[in-house]
Each structure stands twice: as structure tokens, then as C-alpha cells.
Coordinates of C-alpha atoms and ligand atoms in Angstrom, one line a residue:
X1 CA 98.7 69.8 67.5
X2 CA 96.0 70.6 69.8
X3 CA 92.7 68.1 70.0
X4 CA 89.2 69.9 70.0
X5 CA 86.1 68.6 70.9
X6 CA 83.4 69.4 67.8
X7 CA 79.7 68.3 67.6
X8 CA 81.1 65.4 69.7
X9 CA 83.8 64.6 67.2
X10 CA 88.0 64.8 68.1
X11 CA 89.2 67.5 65.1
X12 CA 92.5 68.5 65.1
X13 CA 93.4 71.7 65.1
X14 CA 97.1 73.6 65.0
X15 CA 98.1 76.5 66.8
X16 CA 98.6 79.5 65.4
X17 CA 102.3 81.2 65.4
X18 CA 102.8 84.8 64.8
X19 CA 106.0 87.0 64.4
X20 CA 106.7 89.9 63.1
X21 CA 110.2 91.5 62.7
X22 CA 111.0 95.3 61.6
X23 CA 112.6 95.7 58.3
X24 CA 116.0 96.1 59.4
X25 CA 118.0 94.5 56.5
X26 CA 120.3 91.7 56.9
X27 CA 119.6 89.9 60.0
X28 CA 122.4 89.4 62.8
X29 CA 123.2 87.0 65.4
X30 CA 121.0 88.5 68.2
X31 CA 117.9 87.5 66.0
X32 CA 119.0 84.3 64.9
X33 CA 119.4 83.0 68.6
X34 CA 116.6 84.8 69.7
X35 CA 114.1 84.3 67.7
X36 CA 115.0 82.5 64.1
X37 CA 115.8 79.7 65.4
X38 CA 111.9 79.0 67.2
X39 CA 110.5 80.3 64.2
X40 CA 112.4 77.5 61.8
X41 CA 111.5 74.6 64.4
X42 CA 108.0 75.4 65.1
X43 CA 107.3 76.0 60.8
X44 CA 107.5 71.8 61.0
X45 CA 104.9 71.8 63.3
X46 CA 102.1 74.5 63.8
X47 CA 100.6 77.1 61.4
X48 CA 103.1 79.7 61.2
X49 CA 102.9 83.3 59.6
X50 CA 106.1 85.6 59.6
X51 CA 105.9 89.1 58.8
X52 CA 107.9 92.5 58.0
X53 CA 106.7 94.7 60.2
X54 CA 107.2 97.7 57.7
X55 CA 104.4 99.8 59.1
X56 CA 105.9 99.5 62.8
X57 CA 109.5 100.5 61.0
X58 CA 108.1 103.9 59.9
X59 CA 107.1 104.8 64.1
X60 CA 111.4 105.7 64.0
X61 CA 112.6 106.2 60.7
X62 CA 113.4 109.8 59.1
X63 CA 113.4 108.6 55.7
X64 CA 112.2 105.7 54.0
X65 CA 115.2 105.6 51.1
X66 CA 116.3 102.2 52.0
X67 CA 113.4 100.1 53.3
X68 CA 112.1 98.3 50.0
X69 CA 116.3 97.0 50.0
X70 CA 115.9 95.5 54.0
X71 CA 113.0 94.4 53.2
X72 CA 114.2 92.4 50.6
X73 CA 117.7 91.6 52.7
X74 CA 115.5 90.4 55.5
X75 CA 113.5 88.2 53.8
X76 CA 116.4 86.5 51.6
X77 CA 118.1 86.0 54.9
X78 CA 115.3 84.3 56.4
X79 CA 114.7 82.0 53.4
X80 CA 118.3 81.2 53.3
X81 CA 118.3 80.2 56.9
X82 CA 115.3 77.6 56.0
X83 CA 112.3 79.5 56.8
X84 CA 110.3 77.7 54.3
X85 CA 107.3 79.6 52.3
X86 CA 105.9 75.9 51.8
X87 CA 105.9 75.2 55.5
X88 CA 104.4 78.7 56.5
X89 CA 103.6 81.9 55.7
X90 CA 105.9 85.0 54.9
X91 CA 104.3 88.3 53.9
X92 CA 105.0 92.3 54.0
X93 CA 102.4 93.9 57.4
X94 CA 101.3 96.8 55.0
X95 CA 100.3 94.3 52.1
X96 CA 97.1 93.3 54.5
X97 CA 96.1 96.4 54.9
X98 CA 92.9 94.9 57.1
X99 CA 95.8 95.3 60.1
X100 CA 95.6 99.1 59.7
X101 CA 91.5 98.5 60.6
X102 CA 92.2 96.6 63.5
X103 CA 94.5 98.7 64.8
X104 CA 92.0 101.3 64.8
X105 CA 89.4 99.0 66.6
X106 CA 92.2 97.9 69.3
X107 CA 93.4 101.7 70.0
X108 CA 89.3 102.6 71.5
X109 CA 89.9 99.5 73.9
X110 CA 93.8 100.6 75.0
X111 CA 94.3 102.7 78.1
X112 CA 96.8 105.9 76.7
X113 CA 97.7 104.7 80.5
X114 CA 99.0 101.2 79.4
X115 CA 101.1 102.6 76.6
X116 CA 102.7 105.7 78.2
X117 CA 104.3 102.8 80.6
X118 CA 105.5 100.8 78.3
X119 CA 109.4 101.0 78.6
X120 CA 110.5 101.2 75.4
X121 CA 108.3 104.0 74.3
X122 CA 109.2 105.7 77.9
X123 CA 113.3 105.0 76.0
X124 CA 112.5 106.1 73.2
X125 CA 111.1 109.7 74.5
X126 CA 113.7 109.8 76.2
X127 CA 116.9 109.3 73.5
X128 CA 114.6 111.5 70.7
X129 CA 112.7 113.7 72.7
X130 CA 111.8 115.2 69.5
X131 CA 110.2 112.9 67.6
X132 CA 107.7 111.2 69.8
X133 CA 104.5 110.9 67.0
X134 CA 101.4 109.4 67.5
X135 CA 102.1 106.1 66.2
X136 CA 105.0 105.5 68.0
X137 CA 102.7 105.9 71.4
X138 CA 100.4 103.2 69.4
X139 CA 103.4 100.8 68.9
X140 CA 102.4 98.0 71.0
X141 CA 98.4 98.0 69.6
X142 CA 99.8 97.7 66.3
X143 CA 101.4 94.7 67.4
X144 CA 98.5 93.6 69.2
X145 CA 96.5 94.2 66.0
X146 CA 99.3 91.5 63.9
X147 CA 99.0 88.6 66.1
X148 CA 95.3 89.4 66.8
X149 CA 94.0 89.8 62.9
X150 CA 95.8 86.1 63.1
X151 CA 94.6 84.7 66.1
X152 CA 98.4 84.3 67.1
X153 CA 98.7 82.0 70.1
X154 CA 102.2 81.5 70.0
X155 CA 104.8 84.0 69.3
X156 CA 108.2 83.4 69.1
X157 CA 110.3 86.7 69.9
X158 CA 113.7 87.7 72.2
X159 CA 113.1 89.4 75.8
X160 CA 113.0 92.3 74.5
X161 CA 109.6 92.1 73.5
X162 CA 107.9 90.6 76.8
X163 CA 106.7 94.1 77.9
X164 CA 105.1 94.2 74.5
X165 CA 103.6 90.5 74.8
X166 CA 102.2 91.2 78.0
X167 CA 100.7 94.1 76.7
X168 CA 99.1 92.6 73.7
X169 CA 97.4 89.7 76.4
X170 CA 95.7 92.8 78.1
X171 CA 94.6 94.6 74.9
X172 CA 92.8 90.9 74.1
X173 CA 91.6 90.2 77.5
X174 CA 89.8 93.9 77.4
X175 CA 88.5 93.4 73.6
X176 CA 87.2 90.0 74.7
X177 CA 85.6 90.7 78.2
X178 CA 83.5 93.9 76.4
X179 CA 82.8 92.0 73.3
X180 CA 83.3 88.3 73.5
X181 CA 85.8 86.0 73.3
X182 CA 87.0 86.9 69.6
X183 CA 91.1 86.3 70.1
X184 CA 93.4 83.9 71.9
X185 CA 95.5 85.3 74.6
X186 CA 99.2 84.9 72.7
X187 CA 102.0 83.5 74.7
X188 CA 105.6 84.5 74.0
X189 CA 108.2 81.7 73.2
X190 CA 111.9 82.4 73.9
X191 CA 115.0 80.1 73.0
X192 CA 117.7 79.5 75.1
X193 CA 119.3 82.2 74.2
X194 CA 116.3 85.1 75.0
X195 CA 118.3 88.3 75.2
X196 CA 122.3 88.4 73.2
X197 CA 124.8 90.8 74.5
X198 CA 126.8 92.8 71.3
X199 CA 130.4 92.7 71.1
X200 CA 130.6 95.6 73.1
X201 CA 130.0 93.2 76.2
X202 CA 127.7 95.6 77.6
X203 CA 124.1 96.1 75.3
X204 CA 121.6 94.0 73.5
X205 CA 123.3 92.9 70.1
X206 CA 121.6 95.1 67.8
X207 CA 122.1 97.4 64.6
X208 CA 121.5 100.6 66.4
X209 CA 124.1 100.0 68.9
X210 CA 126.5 98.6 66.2
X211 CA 127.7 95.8 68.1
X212 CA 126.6 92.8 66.0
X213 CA 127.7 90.5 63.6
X214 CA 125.7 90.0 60.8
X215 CA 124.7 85.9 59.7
X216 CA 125.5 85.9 56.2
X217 CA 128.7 88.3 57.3
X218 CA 132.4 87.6 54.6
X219 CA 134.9 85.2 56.6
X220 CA 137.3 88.7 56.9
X221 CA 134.4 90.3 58.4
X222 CA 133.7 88.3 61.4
X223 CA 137.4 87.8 62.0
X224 CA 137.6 91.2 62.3
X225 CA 134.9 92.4 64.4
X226 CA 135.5 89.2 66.9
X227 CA 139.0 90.2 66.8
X228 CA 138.0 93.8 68.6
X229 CA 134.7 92.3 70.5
X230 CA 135.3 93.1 74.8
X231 CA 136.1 89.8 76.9
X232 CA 136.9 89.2 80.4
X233 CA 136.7 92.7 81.5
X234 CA 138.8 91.2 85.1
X235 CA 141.6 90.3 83.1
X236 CA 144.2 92.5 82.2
X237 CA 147.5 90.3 81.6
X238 CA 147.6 87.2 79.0
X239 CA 148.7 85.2 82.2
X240 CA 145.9 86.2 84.1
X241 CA 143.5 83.4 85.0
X242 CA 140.0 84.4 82.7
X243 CA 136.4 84.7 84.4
X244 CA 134.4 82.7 81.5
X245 CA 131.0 83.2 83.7
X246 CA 131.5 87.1 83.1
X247 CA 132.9 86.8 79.1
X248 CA 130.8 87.8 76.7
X249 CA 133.2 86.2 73.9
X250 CA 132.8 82.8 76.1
X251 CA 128.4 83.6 76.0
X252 CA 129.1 83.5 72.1
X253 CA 130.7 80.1 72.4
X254 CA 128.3 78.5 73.8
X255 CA 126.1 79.3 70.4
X256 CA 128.7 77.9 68.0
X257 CA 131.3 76.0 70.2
X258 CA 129.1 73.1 72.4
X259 CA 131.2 70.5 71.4
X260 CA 134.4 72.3 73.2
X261 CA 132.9 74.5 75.7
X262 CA 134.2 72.7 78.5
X263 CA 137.6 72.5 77.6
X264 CA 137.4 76.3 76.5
X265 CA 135.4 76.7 79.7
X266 CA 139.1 75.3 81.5
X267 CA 142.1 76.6 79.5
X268 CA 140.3 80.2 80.0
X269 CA 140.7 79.3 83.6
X270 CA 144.0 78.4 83.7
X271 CA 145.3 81.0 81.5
X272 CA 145.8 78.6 79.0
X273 CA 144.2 80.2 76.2
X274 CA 144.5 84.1 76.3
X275 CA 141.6 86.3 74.9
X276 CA 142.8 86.7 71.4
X277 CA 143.0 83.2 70.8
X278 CA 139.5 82.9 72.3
X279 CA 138.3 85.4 70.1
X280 CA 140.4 83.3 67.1
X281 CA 138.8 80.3 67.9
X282 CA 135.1 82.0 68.0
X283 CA 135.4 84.0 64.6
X284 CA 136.2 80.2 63.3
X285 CA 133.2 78.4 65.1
X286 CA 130.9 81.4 63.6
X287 CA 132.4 81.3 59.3
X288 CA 131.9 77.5 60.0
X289 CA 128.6 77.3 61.4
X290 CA 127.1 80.0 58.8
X291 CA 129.1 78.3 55.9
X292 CA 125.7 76.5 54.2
X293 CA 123.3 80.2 55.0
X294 CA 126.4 82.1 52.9
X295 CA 125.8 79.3 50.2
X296 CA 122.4 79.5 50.3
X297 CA 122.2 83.2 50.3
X298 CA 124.2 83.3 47.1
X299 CA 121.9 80.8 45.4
X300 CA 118.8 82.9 46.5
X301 CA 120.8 86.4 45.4
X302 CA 121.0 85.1 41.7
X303 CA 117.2 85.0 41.5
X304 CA 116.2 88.7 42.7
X305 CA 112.3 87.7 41.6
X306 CA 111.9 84.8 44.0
X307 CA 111.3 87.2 47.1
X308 CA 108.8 89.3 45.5
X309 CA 106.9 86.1 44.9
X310 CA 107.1 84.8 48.2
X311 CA 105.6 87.9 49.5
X312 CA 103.2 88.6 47.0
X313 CA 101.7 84.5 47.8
X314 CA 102.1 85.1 51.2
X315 CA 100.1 88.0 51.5
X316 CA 97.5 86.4 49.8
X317 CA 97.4 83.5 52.1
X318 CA 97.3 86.3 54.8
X319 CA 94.5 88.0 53.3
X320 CA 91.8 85.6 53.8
X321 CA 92.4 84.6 57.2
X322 CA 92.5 88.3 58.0
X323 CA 89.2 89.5 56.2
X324 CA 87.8 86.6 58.3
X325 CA 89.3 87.7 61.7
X326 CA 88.1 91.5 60.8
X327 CA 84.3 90.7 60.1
X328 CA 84.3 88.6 63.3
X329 CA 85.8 91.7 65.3
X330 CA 83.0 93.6 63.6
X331 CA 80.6 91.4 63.9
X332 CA 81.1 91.3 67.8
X333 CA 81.4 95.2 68.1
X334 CA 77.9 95.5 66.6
X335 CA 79.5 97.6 63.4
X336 CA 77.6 95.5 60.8
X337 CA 73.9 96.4 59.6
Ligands
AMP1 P1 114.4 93.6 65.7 O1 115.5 93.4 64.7 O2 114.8 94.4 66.9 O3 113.1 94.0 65.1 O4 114.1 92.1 66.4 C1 113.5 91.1 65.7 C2 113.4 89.9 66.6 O5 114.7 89.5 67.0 C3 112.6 90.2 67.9 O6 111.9 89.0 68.2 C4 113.7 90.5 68.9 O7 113.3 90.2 70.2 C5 114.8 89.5 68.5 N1 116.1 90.1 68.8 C6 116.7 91.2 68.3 N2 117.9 91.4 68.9 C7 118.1 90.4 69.8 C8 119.1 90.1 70.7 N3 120.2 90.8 70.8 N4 118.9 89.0 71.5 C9 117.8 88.2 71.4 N5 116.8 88.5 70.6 C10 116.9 89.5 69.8
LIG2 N1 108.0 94.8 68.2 C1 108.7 93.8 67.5 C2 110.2 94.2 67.4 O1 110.6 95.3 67.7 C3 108.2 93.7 66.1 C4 106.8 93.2 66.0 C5 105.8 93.9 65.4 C6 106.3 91.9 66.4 N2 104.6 93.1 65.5 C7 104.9 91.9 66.1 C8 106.9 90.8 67.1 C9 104.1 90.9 66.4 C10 106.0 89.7 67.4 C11 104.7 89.8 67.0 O2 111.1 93.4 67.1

């Protein structure tokens, strides 16, 4: 809660948190760390909208068969991990379409300059050299546009995303320095855990790289991708003393295993655990931590209607504040009569 100064009265006023994730079906650990877990803390506190980003989804995809199905998997996992449509608001990008307006107003103030270096479009020409469109190039001032058409002043996201943050504060800066201070300039909020390594040990946890483990994944299922995840790549022998600081299964601990991380932290030292019982011990920590979101999930699975409603209210919420935001950008860009 912020305190503001109006017609020499103290109002209070709450910041504005903006996120927006890209319809990729069930969530996975990387996401829950990295960015989940802000966005269920800060719903106690501030004025928080959370959105599918299905419009930014369509920038990569060759078909759109599946997306109505992850949308819906994305949003029942977020409900079932607490995100709480009472508490803040949760909506689909395309069903405000006012974003699509903005983005359009954005784009005239956006260097091509600034996005041609941004290094995931620079990535992304690179792995699919043919399919670079023009709204992949626009990426980041669609983005710009979501938090912007909510005044976002917080948003909580992984590392990943900081080159796109950055970008977004320049885009705002620009609009506001030719036509007036209409937008906050949105700051990024990481968790402790801002960037997860896959169980490959190598790259970002992620569904592309296949390397992650879903949240609301069976028991059998998490045993068995732990079971093959890389460790200690400096030890080769069971009797080998481990190197926990260069582990990726011992990173994963520390998520789900405080209580015991020392002692893990030691006995991988000593050799006293090996790597397989490491890996044992993690698959348990994870079933057992995501026990109540499996329970959850089932409950929210029996009433398939319940999503489409959050949606539907949240992107009426959502509506107002962004016809409001859009007539203010017009206003200031001297588009009215
Ligand atoms: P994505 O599924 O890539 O659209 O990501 C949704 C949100 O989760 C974004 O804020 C990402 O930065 C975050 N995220 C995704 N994967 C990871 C990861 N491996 N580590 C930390 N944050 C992540
Ligand atoms: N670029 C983000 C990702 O790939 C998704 C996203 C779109 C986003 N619009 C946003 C994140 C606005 C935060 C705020 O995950």
C-alpha cells in the first residue's frame, strides 16, 4: 500500500501487479518457483491481474489445435495452487481486445532498433530461421502494451524475462516523454529462485527443452523423471565424495528439502548418500510438497465450467480499467475530436 497526497488529503492507493504467462498447458516447476509463487503472495496484498498471454502464444505456434485445452490446464493449475479470482484478477489477453490498440499505438514509439536486439528474438531467428513474422519482431511491445493498458508497476516474472522488462521501461519512458506521463515505469519482481535449471542439469527448466517436471505430475511420474535427472556431473563412482554446489538435483532440494539440506548438503560430501538415493529422496520431497495442489486440482477437474467463469468475470473486470487506460493514451496522443 502506497500513501498519496490528494487535494491535501492522505488516500491510499495499491500498486498495480501485472503478469502474463503464454498458454503452455499444465504449469511446471520452473514457473512455480519463478514466478507463481510472487504472484500468490503479492494477490494478499496489491491489485493483482494475471493473464494468458494467448495472443503472444500465436508469435511461435504452427497450429493452434490445442490452445483452448492449455489454456484451460493453465488456468486450473493456477487456481489449484491458490491464485484466487476473489483476491485478483485472472483473464484470457485476447478477451480485452483494447490491448491489440495499444499495441498498435506502442509499435509508432519502438525503435525496430530496440527489438532486433532483443536476445530472444535474436534466438529465435536463429533456431527457426524460417518463421521469423512480424509479430514475433513486436513481441516485447505487446508485452509492453499488457502491463501498460494496466498501469502495471510491479511484475512478477523469472530472469528470463528481464531483457523484456527493461524493454517495456523504455517503450514507457519514450511514450511518456513525447506525450506525458500516462504509465508507470514497471519493475520486475523475481523470487529466490529467478532462473531453474531442467533435469538435464544444463538449460532453463522448460517444456520445449523437455526437461521439467510438471506440478500436478502422478507420484510414478516424478519418480521416474528424478530417477533419470543429471547430478554431480564430477562424480563418477558411488564412493566418490559429491560436489553439492555444482548438483542440480541438490539446487531442487533446496525448493522442497530446507528442513534437511544441511545434512543432505554433508552425507553428499562424504559419499554417504550416493546420487540415486539423492534423487529418491527428492522425487519424495516433490509428491509430498504438491500433495494438496494434486487434491485440489482434482476437485477443480470435476467442475470443467468453473474456469470459463473465472475468465469470462475476469475479463470483465479487465475491461474497464482498460477502456480507461486506452482513452487516456488517446487522449494524450491528440487522437480524440
Ligand atoms: P513461460 O511458460 O515461458 O511463458 O513462463 C511463464 C513465467 O514463468 C515467466 O515469468 C517465466 O519467466 C517463468 N519461468 C518459466 N520457466 C522458468 C524457469 N525455468 N525458471 C524460472 N522462471 C521460469
Ligand atoms: N513474455 C512472457 C513469457 O514469455 C509472457 C508475457 C507476455 C508477460 N506479456 C507479459 C510477462 C506481461 C509479464 C508481463 O513468459
Amino acid at each position: 500500500m502506497r500513501y498519496h497526497s490528494f487535494c491535501g488529503v492522505f488516500v491510499t492507493m495499491t500498486t498495480r501487479v501485472f503478469s502474463g504467462f503464454r498458454p503452455t498447458g499444465r504449469q511446471h516447476i520452473g514457473n512455480y518457483f519463478g514466478t507463481i509463487r510472487n504472484c500468490l503472495q503479492l494477490q494478499e496484498e496489491y491489485d493483482c491481474f494475471y493473464c494468458v498471454v494467448d495472443l503472444h502464444a500465436l508469435t511461435t505456434l504452427d497450429n493452434t489445435v490445442t490452445l483452448q485445452e492449455d489454456i484451460h490446464n493453465m488456468v486450473l493449475d493456477w487456481l489449484a495452487a491458490g491464485i484466487d479470482p476473489n483476491k485478483c484478477v485472472v483473464f484470457v489477453q485476447s478477451h480485452v481486445p483494447e490491448v491489440t490498440e495499444l499495441h498498435m499505438l506502442l509499435s509508432m514509439v519502438t525503435p525496430l532498433s530496440w527489438l532486433l536486439r532483443v536476445p530472444t528474438f535474436k534466438e529465435k531467428v536463429r533456431m527457426h530461421p524460417q518463421n521469423v513474422n512480424y509479430g514475433l519482431v513486436g513481441y516485447p511491445v505487446l508485452m509492453t502494451s499488457d502491463i501498460a493498458l494496466y498501469k502495471g508497476e510491479v511484475v512478477p516474472v523469472g530472469e528470463d524475462q528481464l531483457p523484456h522488462l527493461e524493454l517495456a521501461r523504455e517503450i514507457v519512458r519514450r511514450f511518456n516523454s513525447i506525450f506525458g506521463e500516462v504509465f508507470p515505469e514497471p519493475q520486475a519482481k523475481l523470487t529466490e529462485f529467478p532462473m531453474i535449471i531442467g533435469l538435464d542439469g544444463t538449460e532453463k527448466m522448460s517444456k520445449s527443452a523437455d526437461n521439467y517436471i510438471e506440478i500436478g505430475a502422478a507420484p510414478e511420474d516424478i519418480r521416474k523423471k528424478i530417477g533419470i535427472a543429471f547430478t554431480d556431473p564430477a562424480r563418477k563412482y558411488r564412493g566418490d565424495p559429491g560436489h553439492p554446489e555444482i548438483c542440480n538435483v541438490f539446487t531442487l532440494h533446496k525448493m522442497f528439502t530446507s528442513g534437511r539440506i544441511l545434512e543432505i548438503e554433508r552425507e553428499c560430501r562424504n559419499a554417504g548418500i550416493g546420487c540415486t538415493d539423492c534423487k529418491k529422496m527428492l522425487a519424495e520431497s516433490v509428491i509430498e510438497y504438491f500433495g494438496p495442489f494434486r487434491e485440489r486440482r482434482l476437485e477443480l477437474e470435476s467442475r470443467p465450467e468453473y474456469v470459463d467463469e473465472v475468465v469470462r468475470d475476469g475479463a470483465r473486470r479487465a475491461s474497464r480499467i482498460a477502456r480507461e487506460t486506452l482513452s487516456e493514451v488517446k487522449a494524450a496522443m491528440n487522437l480524440l475530436p
